[in-house]
Short mmCIF file of C-alpha atoms in Angstrom, two decimals:
data_model
loop_
_atom_site.label_atom_id
_atom_site.label_comp_id
_atom_site.label_asym_id
_atom_site.label_seq_id
_atom_site.Cartn_x
_atom_site.Cartn_y
_atom_site.Cartn_z
CA MET A 1 0.02 0.41 -0.62
CA LYS A 2 1.76 3.27 -1.23
CA LYS A 3 1.63 6.02 2.18
CA ILE A 4 2.39 8.88 0.57
CA PHE A 5 3.82 12.06 3.71
CA LEU A 6 4.51 15.53 3.68
CA ILE A 7 7.64 16.03 5.44
CA ALA A 8 6.91 18.80 7.50
CA SER A 9 5.07 19.79 11.13
CA ALA A 10 2.05 17.96 12.01
CA ALA A 11 -0.13 20.86 11.19
CA ALA A 12 0.72 20.91 7.84
CA MET A 13 -0.14 17.21 7.53
CA ALA A 14 -3.32 17.39 9.05
CA ALA A 15 -4.63 20.09 6.53
CA SER A 16 -3.07 19.68 3.84
CA MET A 17 -3.67 15.11 3.69
CA PRO A 18 -7.24 16.34 2.89
CA ALA A 19 -7.12 18.33 0.27
CA LEU A 20 -4.67 16.42 -2.04
CA ALA A 21 -7.07 14.67 -4.35
CA LYS A 22 -6.67 12.81 -7.50
CA PRO A 23 -7.17 15.08 -10.72
CA GLU A 24 -9.56 14.02 -13.48
CA LYS A 25 -7.77 12.64 -16.71
CA GLY A 26 -8.24 14.44 -19.41
CA GLY A 27 -11.05 13.88 -22.40
CA GLY A 28 -9.97 11.17 -25.20
CA GLY A 29 -8.08 13.62 -27.77
CA ASP A 30 -5.07 14.30 -25.73
CA GLY A 31 -2.37 11.94 -27.09
CA PRO A 32 -0.44 9.56 -25.73
CA GLN A 33 -1.60 8.23 -21.62
CA ALA A 34 0.39 6.64 -19.28
CA PRO A 35 3.08 6.62 -19.00
CA SER A 36 3.52 10.43 -20.49
CA HIS A 37 0.20 11.49 -18.99
CA GLY A 38 1.36 12.95 -16.49
CA ASN A 39 4.61 15.37 -18.41
CA LYS A 40 3.12 17.93 -19.53
CA GLY A 41 4.31 21.46 -19.76
CA GLN A 42 1.75 23.56 -20.94
CA LYS A 43 -2.00 22.89 -21.07
CA ALA A 44 -2.68 20.50 -24.05
CA PRO A 45 -5.54 20.94 -25.38
CA GLY A 46 -9.25 20.11 -24.06
CA GLY A 47 -7.11 18.72 -21.39
CA HIS A 48 -7.56 19.53 -17.55
CA SER A 49 -10.64 20.90 -15.76
CA GLY A 50 -9.34 24.02 -13.58
CA GLY A 51 -10.52 22.09 -10.73
CA GLY A 52 -9.26 18.78 -11.10
CA ARG A 53 -5.36 19.75 -11.24
CA VAL A 54 -4.29 18.46 -7.72
CA LYS A 55 -2.45 21.48 -5.73
CA VAL A 56 0.07 20.08 -2.80
CA GLN A 57 0.60 23.18 -0.54
CA ARG A 58 2.82 25.06 0.01
CA THR A 59 4.43 23.91 3.00
CA THR A 60 5.98 27.80 4.41
CA GLU A 61 5.37 26.70 7.55
CA PHE A 62 8.30 25.33 8.54
CA LYS A 63 12.23 26.50 7.78
CA PRO A 64 13.76 26.59 4.70
CA GLN A 65 17.30 24.15 4.82
CA ARG A 66 20.33 25.78 5.28
CA MET A 67 21.36 26.32 1.56
CA GLU A 68 24.48 23.45 1.14
CA HIS A 69 27.92 25.30 1.66
CA LYS A 70 29.73 25.74 -1.30
CA PRO A 71 33.24 24.90 -0.81
CA THR A 72 35.98 27.61 0.64
CA LYS A 73 38.99 28.72 0.00
CA SER A 74 40.24 28.61 3.72
CA ALA A 75 40.64 24.85 4.17
CA ASP A 76 39.92 25.83 8.24
CA ARG A 77 36.58 26.93 7.76
CA GLN A 78 35.59 24.39 5.94
CA VAL A 79 36.72 21.86 8.37
CA ARG A 80 34.64 24.08 11.75
CA GLN A 81 31.85 24.04 9.32
CA GLU A 82 32.47 19.77 9.25
CA ARG A 83 33.21 20.11 12.16
CA LYS A 84 29.31 21.94 13.94
CA ALA A 85 27.76 19.64 10.41
CA PHE A 86 29.58 16.02 12.51
CA LYS A 87 28.22 17.50 16.46
CA ALA A 88 25.25 17.74 14.93
CA ASP A 89 24.78 14.29 12.31
CA HIS A 90 26.21 12.79 15.94
CA LYS A 91 23.49 14.80 18.57
CA GLN A 92 20.72 12.74 16.76
CA MET A 93 22.51 9.59 16.29
CA ALA A 94 23.68 9.83 20.46
CA PRO A 95 19.85 7.32 21.53
CA ALA A 96 21.74 4.37 19.37
CA ARG A 97 24.30 4.65 20.91
CA GLN A 98 22.61 1.79 23.53
CA ASP A 99 22.08 -0.54 20.29
CA ARG A 100 25.83 -0.07 19.60
CA GLN A 101 27.36 -0.86 23.18
CA GLU A 102 25.44 -3.81 22.86
CA TRP A 103 26.46 -5.57 19.44
CA ARG A 104 30.01 -5.37 20.49
CA GLY A 105 29.68 -7.01 23.43
CA ARG A 106 28.55 -9.93 20.96
CA GLY A 107 31.76 -10.27 21.31
CA ASP A 108 33.08 -10.95 17.54
CA GLY A 109 35.95 -8.25 18.26
CA ARG A 110 35.37 -6.26 15.65
CA ALA A 111 34.47 -3.17 17.28
CA GLN A 112 38.22 -1.79 19.30
CA ARG A 113 38.93 1.60 20.22
CA VAL A 114 41.24 3.31 18.66
CA ALA A 115 44.58 3.83 20.37
CA TYR A 116 45.61 7.46 19.23
CA ASP A 117 48.32 9.08 20.19
CA HIS A 118 46.95 13.01 22.77
CA ASP A 119 50.23 14.72 21.30
CA ARG A 120 49.85 14.87 18.33
CA ARG A 121 47.72 18.12 16.62
CA ASP A 122 47.02 19.22 13.21
CA ARG A 123 47.66 22.75 12.51
CA ASP A 124 44.28 24.19 14.21
CA GLY A 125 45.77 22.99 17.56
CA TRP A 126 43.51 20.21 17.39
CA ASP A 127 44.75 17.05 18.73
CA ARG A 128 41.91 14.70 16.48
CA ASP A 129 42.18 11.41 17.67
CA ASP A 130 40.82 13.55 20.99
CA TRP A 131 37.92 14.63 19.92
CA ASN A 132 37.09 11.38 16.73
CA ASN A 133 36.78 9.43 19.58
CA ASP A 134 35.16 12.00 21.98
CA HIS A 135 32.89 13.35 20.02
CA ALA A 136 31.28 10.41 17.62
CA GLY A 137 30.30 8.10 21.20
CA ILE A 138 30.74 5.35 18.55
CA GLY A 139 34.27 5.28 18.17
CA CYS A 140 35.37 6.37 14.92
CA PRO A 141 35.80 2.63 12.53
CA PRO A 142 39.50 1.92 12.34
CA GLY A 143 41.21 3.85 9.44
CA LEU A 144 39.79 6.57 9.95
CA ALA A 145 40.07 8.19 12.82
CA LYS A 146 42.89 10.14 11.87
CA LYS A 147 40.55 11.35 9.03
CA HIS A 148 39.90 15.60 9.11
CA ASN A 149 36.02 14.74 8.68
CA GLY A 150 34.65 13.11 11.87
CA CYS A 151 34.46 9.31 11.24
CA LEU A 152 32.48 9.95 7.66
CA PRO A 153 32.99 7.68 5.70
CA PRO A 154 33.44 7.86 2.19
CA GLY A 155 30.52 9.43 -0.18
CA GLN A 156 28.96 10.50 2.56
CA ALA A 157 32.08 13.12 3.33
CA ARG A 158 31.44 16.67 2.69
CA LYS A 159 33.19 17.05 -1.31
CA SER A 160 35.42 19.53 -0.67
CA PHE A 161 36.10 21.08 -4.13
CA ALA A 162 33.38 21.48 -6.63
CA VAL A 163 34.73 21.61 -10.18
CA GLY A 164 35.16 25.06 -11.10
CA ASP A 165 36.79 26.02 -7.44
CA GLN A 166 40.22 26.33 -7.58
CA LEU A 167 42.43 23.71 -5.87
CA ARG A 168 44.65 24.18 -2.84
CA SER A 169 48.21 23.50 -4.15
CA ASP A 170 49.42 22.66 -0.41
CA TRP A 171 46.77 20.37 0.64
CA TYR A 172 47.28 18.66 -3.23
CA ARG A 173 51.07 18.16 -3.11
CA ASP A 174 51.83 15.04 -3.93
CA TYR A 175 50.34 12.76 -5.93
CA ASN A 176 48.28 10.33 -4.03
CA VAL A 177 45.18 8.80 -5.33
CA PRO A 178 44.47 4.67 -4.29
CA LEU A 179 46.78 3.35 -5.78
CA SER A 180 43.94 0.26 -7.23
CA TYR A 181 42.83 4.11 -8.83
CA ARG A 182 45.91 4.61 -10.27
CA SER A 183 46.30 2.71 -13.23
CA PHE A 184 43.51 4.74 -14.70
CA TYR A 185 43.71 8.84 -12.95
CA SER A 186 46.80 8.49 -14.35
CA ASP A 187 49.17 12.51 -13.58
CA SER A 188 49.10 13.85 -17.30
CA PRO A 189 50.48 16.97 -18.97
CA GLU A 190 46.69 18.42 -19.07
CA TYR A 191 45.79 17.28 -15.53
CA TYR A 192 46.33 15.86 -12.63
CA TYR A 193 44.22 13.64 -10.17
CA ARG A 194 44.51 14.31 -6.34
CA TYR A 195 42.42 12.27 -3.93
CA ASP A 196 40.77 13.93 -1.07
CA ASP A 197 40.73 11.15 0.97
CA ASN A 198 36.92 11.09 2.05
CA GLY A 199 36.21 9.53 -1.17
CA TYR A 200 36.36 11.98 -3.77
CA ILE A 201 39.68 11.85 -6.52
CA TYR A 202 39.21 14.81 -8.25
CA ARG A 203 40.87 15.63 -11.96
CA VAL A 204 42.76 19.58 -11.97
CA ASN A 205 44.00 21.64 -14.89
CA ARG A 206 47.55 21.60 -14.90
CA GLN A 207 47.75 24.99 -16.30
CA SER A 208 45.23 26.86 -14.32
CA ASN A 209 44.50 24.37 -11.14
CA LEU A 210 40.74 24.72 -11.64
CA VAL A 211 39.27 21.47 -10.60
CA SER A 212 37.39 19.89 -13.72
CA GLY A 213 35.71 16.84 -12.42
CA LEU A 214 35.51 15.05 -9.73
CA ILE A 215 35.10 10.94 -9.24
CA PRO A 216 33.27 9.59 -6.76
CA LEU A 217 35.02 6.28 -5.03
CA LEU A 218 32.02 4.83 -3.48
CA GLY A 219 32.49 0.92 -1.80
CA GLY A 220 35.03 2.22 0.28
CA GLY A 221 34.37 0.16 2.52
CA PHE A 222 31.62 -1.69 1.33
CA GLY A 223 30.72 -4.13 0.02
CA VAL A 224 28.57 -7.37 -1.47
CA GLY A 225 30.61 -10.34 0.90
CA GLN A 226 31.98 -8.08 3.21
CA MET A 227 31.16 -7.53 7.18
CA LEU A 228 29.63 -4.27 8.05
CA PRO A 229 32.47 -1.78 8.37
CA ALA A 230 32.70 -1.13 12.33
CA GLY A 231 29.73 1.32 14.04
CA TYR A 232 27.75 -0.08 11.90
CA GLY A 233 25.64 -1.34 14.29
CA ALA A 234 22.53 0.92 15.12
CA TYR A 235 19.80 1.43 12.13
CA ASN A 236 20.33 3.87 10.04
CA VAL A 237 17.67 3.70 7.23
CA PRO A 238 17.32 7.67 5.32
CA ILE A 239 13.67 8.69 7.21
CA GLN A 240 11.58 7.87 3.61
CA TYR A 241 13.72 4.86 3.25
CA ARG A 242 11.71 3.08 6.47
CA ASP A 243 8.68 2.00 5.43
CA THR A 244 10.86 -0.58 2.93
CA TYR A 245 14.32 -1.59 4.11
CA TYR A 246 12.37 -2.36 7.62
CA ASP A 247 14.97 -4.48 10.83
CA ARG A 248 14.08 -8.07 10.37
CA SER A 249 15.05 -11.14 12.12
CA ASP A 250 16.49 -12.30 9.13
CA ALA A 251 17.21 -9.39 7.27
CA TYR A 252 19.24 -5.91 8.31
CA TYR A 253 19.71 -2.92 7.16
CA ARG A 254 21.99 -0.18 7.19
CA TYR A 255 23.04 3.33 4.87
CA GLY A 256 27.11 3.94 4.25
CA ASP A 257 28.71 5.34 1.65
CA ASN A 258 25.28 6.79 -1.29
CA ALA A 259 24.34 3.07 -0.50
CA ILE A 260 20.91 1.00 1.02
CA TYR A 261 22.85 -2.71 2.29
CA GLN A 262 20.86 -6.02 3.44
CA VAL A 263 22.56 -7.46 5.81
CA ASP A 264 22.74 -11.04 7.53
CA PRO A 265 21.68 -9.74 10.92
CA GLN A 266 24.51 -12.84 12.70
CA SER A 267 27.57 -12.31 10.82
CA GLN A 268 26.35 -9.32 9.99
CA MET A 269 27.98 -9.70 6.80
CA ILE A 270 26.61 -7.86 3.61
CA GLU A 271 24.62 -10.03 2.03
CA SER A 272 23.37 -6.93 -0.85
CA VAL A 273 22.74 -3.16 -2.77
CA VAL A 274 18.90 -3.09 -1.94
CA ALA A 275 19.17 0.79 -2.92
CA LEU A 276 21.48 3.15 -4.18
CA LEU A 277 21.41 7.35 -3.68
CA THR A 278 22.19 10.40 -5.34
CA GLY A 279 23.60 11.55 -1.25
CA ASN A 280 22.36 15.28 -3.40
CA SER A 281 22.06 17.44 -0.89
CA MET A 282 18.39 18.32 -0.66
CA GLY A 283 16.10 20.49 1.55
CA VAL A 284 13.30 22.82 0.71
CA GLY A 285 14.38 26.03 -0.16
CA GLN A 286 16.58 24.70 -2.34
CA VAL A 287 18.22 25.19 -6.09
CA LEU A 288 16.79 22.14 -7.90
CA PRO A 289 20.95 20.64 -7.85
CA THR A 290 22.12 20.10 -11.67
CA GLY A 291 20.86 17.29 -13.60
CA TYR A 292 17.20 17.13 -12.65
CA ASP A 293 15.46 18.46 -15.51
CA ALA A 294 13.48 16.43 -16.56
CA TYR A 295 10.58 14.78 -15.16
CA ASN A 296 11.69 11.49 -14.09
CA LEU A 297 8.46 10.49 -11.91
CA PRO A 298 8.50 7.18 -10.89
CA LEU A 299 4.58 6.02 -13.37
CA GLN A 300 3.32 5.60 -10.38
CA TYR A 301 2.60 8.92 -9.42
CA ARG A 302 1.71 11.24 -12.44
CA ASP A 303 -1.60 10.91 -12.02
CA GLN A 304 -1.22 12.49 -8.76
CA TYR A 305 1.96 15.20 -9.85
CA TYR A 306 3.06 16.26 -12.52
CA ASP A 307 4.48 19.46 -14.54
CA ASN A 308 2.18 22.89 -14.95
CA ASP A 309 2.55 26.14 -14.54
CA ASP A 310 2.72 26.65 -10.90
CA TYR A 311 4.50 22.91 -10.01
CA ASN A 312 7.24 20.95 -11.04
CA TYR A 313 8.01 17.75 -10.31
CA ARG A 314 11.46 16.00 -9.39
CA TYR A 315 12.23 12.42 -7.66
CA SER A 316 14.78 11.86 -6.21
CA ASP A 317 16.48 9.55 -3.31
CA GLY A 318 12.63 8.32 -2.14
CA ASN A 319 11.43 12.19 -2.35
CA ILE A 320 9.78 14.05 -4.48
CA TYR A 321 10.16 17.29 -5.09
CA GLN A 322 7.65 20.80 -5.62
CA VAL A 323 9.44 22.66 -6.89
CA ASP A 324 8.63 26.40 -8.62
CA PRO A 325 9.35 26.31 -12.45
CA GLN A 326 10.78 29.41 -12.52
CA THR A 327 13.29 30.12 -10.15
CA GLN A 328 13.87 26.37 -9.80
CA VAL A 329 13.56 26.05 -6.68
CA ILE A 330 12.54 23.41 -3.85
CA GLU A 331 9.48 24.23 -2.39
CA ALA A 332 7.52 21.24 -0.60
CA ILE A 333 9.23 17.33 -0.46
CA ILE A 334 6.54 14.80 -0.38
CA SER A 335 8.52 11.20 0.95
CA ALA A 336 7.71 9.04 -1.06
CA LEU A 337 7.11 5.68 0.10
CA LEU A 338 7.08 2.62 -2.82
CA MET B 1 -28.67 9.36 -48.33
CA SER B 2 -30.75 12.42 -46.67
CA ASN B 3 -29.01 15.58 -46.10
CA ARG B 4 -29.03 15.14 -42.15
CA VAL B 5 -27.25 11.73 -42.57
CA ILE B 6 -24.55 13.70 -45.12
CA LEU B 7 -23.69 16.65 -42.24
CA ILE B 8 -23.32 14.43 -39.36
CA LEU B 9 -21.22 11.89 -41.22
CA ALA B 10 -19.95 15.50 -42.38
CA VAL B 11 -19.42 16.48 -38.92
CA SER B 12 -17.75 12.83 -38.05
CA ALA B 13 -15.41 13.25 -40.80
CA ILE B 14 -14.10 16.22 -39.84
CA MET B 15 -13.89 15.86 -35.49
CA THR B 16 -12.40 13.07 -36.58
CA ALA B 17 -9.86 14.43 -38.87
CA GLY B 18 -8.90 17.44 -35.85
CA CYS B 19 -7.88 15.15 -33.94
CA GLN B 20 -5.70 12.72 -36.02
CA GLN B 21 -4.84 15.69 -36.22
CA SER B 22 -3.65 16.80 -32.75
CA ASP B 23 -2.65 13.10 -32.26
CA GLU B 24 -0.21 14.30 -34.64
CA ALA B 25 0.48 17.96 -33.18
CA ASN B 26 1.09 15.91 -29.92
CA GLN B 27 3.60 12.86 -31.61
CA SER B 28 5.70 16.06 -32.88
CA VAL B 29 6.02 17.81 -29.95
CA THR B 30 5.98 13.94 -27.81
CA GLY B 31 7.60 11.57 -30.56
CA ASN B 32 9.08 8.98 -28.69
CA VAL B 33 12.08 9.18 -30.54
CA GLN B 34 13.37 5.96 -30.24
CA GLY B 35 9.89 3.42 -29.95
CA THR B 36 8.50 1.97 -26.07
CA ASN B 37 7.61 -0.92 -25.13
CA ALA B 38 4.22 1.01 -23.33
CA LYS B 39 1.36 0.37 -23.39
CA ALA B 40 -1.06 2.75 -22.57
CA GLY B 41 -2.46 2.60 -18.85
CA GLU B 42 -0.58 -0.47 -18.14
CA VAL B 43 2.58 -0.54 -15.66
CA PRO B 44 5.15 -3.02 -16.63
CA LYS B 45 5.37 -6.00 -14.78
CA GLY B 46 9.25 -6.70 -13.97
CA SER B 47 12.45 -5.49 -13.41
CA ILE B 48 15.01 -3.25 -14.59
CA GLY B 49 17.91 -6.24 -13.74
CA GLN B 50 14.80 -8.80 -15.53
CA ALA B 51 14.90 -7.61 -18.77
CA LEU B 52 18.47 -6.89 -18.81
CA ALA B 53 19.00 -10.96 -18.07
CA GLY B 54 16.85 -11.86 -20.91
CA SER B 55 18.85 -8.88 -23.87
CA ASN B 56 21.27 -10.53 -25.57
CA GLU B 57 22.21 -7.79 -26.07
CA HIS B 58 23.49 -6.69 -22.33
CA SER B 59 24.80 -9.94 -21.32
CA THR B 60 28.65 -8.63 -20.32
CA LEU B 61 26.29 -5.90 -18.61
CA VAL B 62 24.22 -8.22 -16.50
CA GLN B 63 28.20 -9.59 -16.48
CA ALA B 64 28.49 -6.68 -14.15
CA VAL B 65 26.41 -5.52 -12.10
CA LYS B 66 27.02 -9.82 -10.88
CA ALA B 67 29.82 -8.22 -10.54
CA ALA B 68 28.95 -5.16 -8.74
CA GLY B 69 27.04 -6.81 -5.95
CA LEU B 70 24.21 -5.11 -7.46
CA GLU B 71 21.75 -7.59 -8.61
CA ALA B 72 19.12 -6.54 -5.64
CA THR B 73 19.42 -3.02 -6.92
CA LEU B 74 17.76 -3.16 -10.23
CA ALA B 75 15.91 -6.33 -8.93
CA GLY B 76 14.48 -4.20 -5.83
CA SER B 77 11.43 -1.81 -5.99
CA GLN B 78 12.89 1.37 -5.97
CA PRO B 79 13.18 3.42 -9.14
CA TYR B 80 16.39 3.99 -11.86
CA THR B 81 16.50 4.54 -15.18
CA LEU B 82 19.49 3.03 -16.80
CA PHE B 83 21.50 3.75 -19.32
CA ALA B 84 22.69 0.02 -20.14
CA PRO B 85 25.90 0.09 -22.17
CA ASN B 86 25.25 -3.49 -25.53
CA ASN B 87 27.49 -6.37 -24.95
CA ALA B 88 29.52 -3.93 -28.28
CA ALA B 89 30.05 -0.84 -25.76
CA PHE B 90 32.11 -2.89 -23.42
CA GLY B 91 33.70 -4.34 -26.38
CA LYS B 92 34.97 -1.15 -27.52
CA LEU B 93 37.24 -0.84 -24.38
CA PRO B 94 40.61 -1.08 -24.17
CA GLY B 95 42.32 -4.48 -24.95
CA GLY B 96 41.64 -6.70 -21.85
CA SER B 97 39.75 -3.65 -19.95
CA ALA B 98 36.51 -5.14 -19.75
CA ASP B 99 38.18 -8.66 -18.16
CA GLU B 100 40.07 -6.76 -15.80
CA LEU B 101 36.85 -4.87 -14.56
CA MET B 102 35.17 -7.42 -13.70
CA LYS B 103 38.19 -8.88 -11.12
CA SER B 104 36.98 -8.44 -7.50
CA GLU B 105 39.66 -6.09 -6.45
CA SER B 106 38.15 -3.81 -9.52
CA LYS B 107 34.84 -4.00 -7.34
CA ALA B 108 34.66 -0.06 -6.38
CA ARG B 109 35.83 1.46 -10.14
CA LEU B 110 33.29 -1.14 -11.60
CA THR B 111 30.65 0.40 -8.50
CA ALA B 112 31.26 3.45 -9.73
CA LEU B 113 31.42 2.60 -13.22
CA ILE B 114 27.90 1.38 -13.84
CA THR B 115 25.86 4.03 -11.16
CA ASN B 116 27.63 6.51 -13.80
CA HIS B 117 24.76 6.07 -15.78
CA LEU B 118 21.89 4.76 -13.50
CA VAL B 119 20.37 8.11 -13.20
CA PRO B 120 17.19 8.49 -9.86
CA GLY B 121 13.57 8.51 -10.71
CA VAL B 122 12.40 7.00 -14.32
CA VAL B 123 12.75 9.40 -17.59
CA THR B 124 11.28 7.94 -20.47
CA ASN B 125 12.32 8.72 -24.22
CA GLU B 126 8.94 11.07 -24.14
CA ASP B 127 10.58 13.14 -21.32
CA LEU B 128 13.75 13.71 -22.41
CA SER B 129 12.44 14.78 -25.61
CA ARG B 130 9.78 17.52 -23.62
CA ALA B 131 13.40 18.68 -21.23
CA ILE B 132 15.82 18.38 -24.77
CA GLU B 133 13.13 20.98 -26.26
CA ARG B 134 12.72 23.31 -23.26
CA GLY B 135 16.28 23.55 -22.78
CA GLY B 136 16.86 24.47 -26.02
CA GLY B 137 18.67 21.60 -27.53
CA LYS B 138 19.69 19.76 -24.29
CA THR B 139 19.24 18.16 -21.10
CA GLN B 140 21.10 17.01 -18.70
CA LEU B 141 21.00 14.40 -15.54
CA ALA B 142 22.83 13.76 -12.96
CA THR B 143 23.94 9.86 -11.78
CA MET B 144 23.50 7.55 -8.93
CA GLY B 145 27.59 8.84 -9.41
CA GLY B 146 27.45 11.53 -9.26
CA SER B 147 28.25 13.08 -12.36
CA THR B 148 25.98 14.87 -14.89
CA LEU B 149 25.02 13.19 -18.11
CA THR B 150 24.10 15.89 -21.21
CA ILE B 151 21.30 14.42 -24.03
CA SER B 152 21.21 16.38 -26.88
CA LYS B 153 19.27 14.73 -30.25
CA GLU B 154 21.94 14.38 -33.84
CA GLY B 155 18.23 13.66 -35.59
CA ASN B 156 15.05 11.28 -33.97
CA ALA B 157 18.33 9.53 -31.99
CA LEU B 158 19.09 10.98 -28.83
CA VAL B 159 22.95 11.12 -27.91
CA VAL B 160 23.77 11.15 -24.28
CA THR B 161 27.93 13.04 -24.13
CA ASP B 162 29.21 11.97 -19.82
CA ALA B 163 31.32 14.47 -18.77
CA LYS B 164 34.37 13.69 -20.52
CA GLY B 165 32.95 14.41 -23.37
CA GLY B 166 32.57 10.79 -24.61
CA LYS B 167 29.74 10.25 -25.95
CA ALA B 168 27.59 7.51 -27.13
CA ARG B 169 24.09 6.67 -29.03
CA VAL B 170 20.61 5.63 -27.53
CA LYS B 171 20.05 1.86 -29.32
CA GLY B 172 16.11 0.95 -30.55
CA ALA B 173 13.22 1.38 -28.09
CA GLU B 174 13.53 2.50 -24.42
CA THR B 175 12.15 -1.26 -21.77
CA LEU B 176 9.58 0.55 -19.95
CA GLN B 177 10.15 -1.91 -15.93
CA SER B 178 8.44 -1.96 -12.93
CA ASN B 179 11.04 -0.59 -11.17
CA GLY B 180 12.41 2.02 -14.54
CA VAL B 181 13.01 3.09 -17.53
CA VAL B 182 16.41 0.78 -19.57
CA HIS B 183 17.67 3.14 -22.47
CA SER B 184 20.46 0.68 -24.42
CA VAL B 185 24.03 2.72 -25.04
CA ASP B 186 26.50 2.09 -27.36
CA GLY B 187 29.14 3.01 -25.33
CA ILE B 188 30.57 4.02 -22.21
CA LEU B 189 30.17 7.11 -20.00
CA SER B 190 33.21 7.96 -18.26
CA SER B 191 32.77 10.53 -15.00
CA GLY B 192 36.14 12.06 -15.25
#
C-alpha cells in the first residue's frame, strides 16, 4: 500500500492531507496516455479542467533548510563547518549508542577502540584523535580516525571542492590517488589527479589549477560479501526508506556510502545492495541541483504529480520534490514510499 | 442519403480529422523518438534486472552488475533510469579492460562505472524529448555516481555525452519496467 507523507509539521500534514485529490483525467483526444500522461509542460488541448489540478500545499510553515555551502577557499573554515555538521549529526545518533554497545558485546571483536596519540595536534591546534573519539560517542571505525572529516565514511563526507574551484596547492602536492585507481587516473600533461581522503578524486587542469572533474569512489568500506564496517551497529536508514527497509529477524538494513545494504543479522555480512542514493543535498528553499531538468517521476505517481505552469515535480532518493518552474527552488518535499 | 445523415457524416469526418491532426501534433511535440515497449495505461511487470537478463545484447553488463553486487538494486523497488551499455560498448574498451573490470579488486571502480549509467527516477524517451526541447537542444541528467550526463538529439536519435565529452547513442526502443526504464547505449559513459 502506498503511503505518501508530507515532510512538514504535523499541523501542515493534517491540514493538507484531505486537500489532496486525484485530478480528473484529460479527454480522449489528448494523445499518448501514461506514462506520458503527467508530463505536460503546458495545457494540453482539451485537457484538464481547472478544478481537477492537484495542488500540494506549499509548506511555508517550516524553515527552509540551510543552503548547501559552497566549498570555501579556506581549509580552516571548511574544517570548522564540518565539525559543526559532525556534531549535529552525532547528536541525532546518540540514542543509538545503547544498541551499539550491545552489538559490541556480542564478542565478535571487530569494534575496537582505535589507539591514538594524545599529543598529535594538527595545524588548528586540535588533537584530532581526541576529538574523533570523544565527540563520536560511537568511536571511529578503524582507518577513519585520522581523517579530519569526523569519522564520516567516504561518500558521506562533504566534497572538498566542486568543479570550477581552485585547488589549494598546499593540500595536494603529492600524487595520492589510491593504488587500485592509479592506472585509470594518472597525471598527464594536461591534468593531474588528487584524492581528498573523503572518497573523492579530483581531476585538476594543470594550467589553471581549477578542478575540472570529480570522481566519487563508491564502496569505500562496503561491498557485498564483506563485513559491515565497525560503527554501523544501529539502524540508520533514511526516514523516507524506513517503511520499505526495516530490520527483521532475517535481515538488517544499514545505510552508508550512498547506498542501503541488506546485512545478515548474525554474521554482519553484507548480503546485497538493495538501493542506491544520489546523496544530493535537496531541501526546501534550496535550488534544484544540476541534472534534474527532465521530469522523472515513477509511473505510479504521474497521475497525481505532473508538471504544470505552477509546479514541477522531480524524484530523488525516495522523495518527490515540488519545485518552482521559474526559480527552480524546492518548495516542498513529499516523502514517496514505494 | 438524407441531408441530415450527410451532415452528420461530414461533421464526424471533420471531427475525426481534427483529432488526428491533434494526435500528430502531439507526436511531433512529444515524439517517442526511439519507441517504447510501454502500452498505454499498463504498469509493466518485471524489473530492470530481469529486462537485462533477458536481453541478448547486455550479457556483459549483467556480468558487471553481478560482479559489483548490484543485482538486488536493479531488481528492487526503487526507481532508476539505466543507460545500459550493450556488449559492443564493452567491446570498445581497450584490450583486456572489460575482463579487468570484472575482477574482485576492481569492484569499487566497476561500481563507480555502473552508477555513472544510473539516473534517479524514471526518465522516459518522451520525458527526454520534452526536456531537450525546453532546454533548447539538450538536457542534463545527474547520475547516481555523481557526474552529469548531457542528452541531446541528432536527427531522431538520442545522444548521451558524458562528463569527459565522450558520446554514446541510444539504440532501439526503451524498455519500461516495474522499477524504471532501460535505454540501451552503444558506449561506456565516463565520469571524468
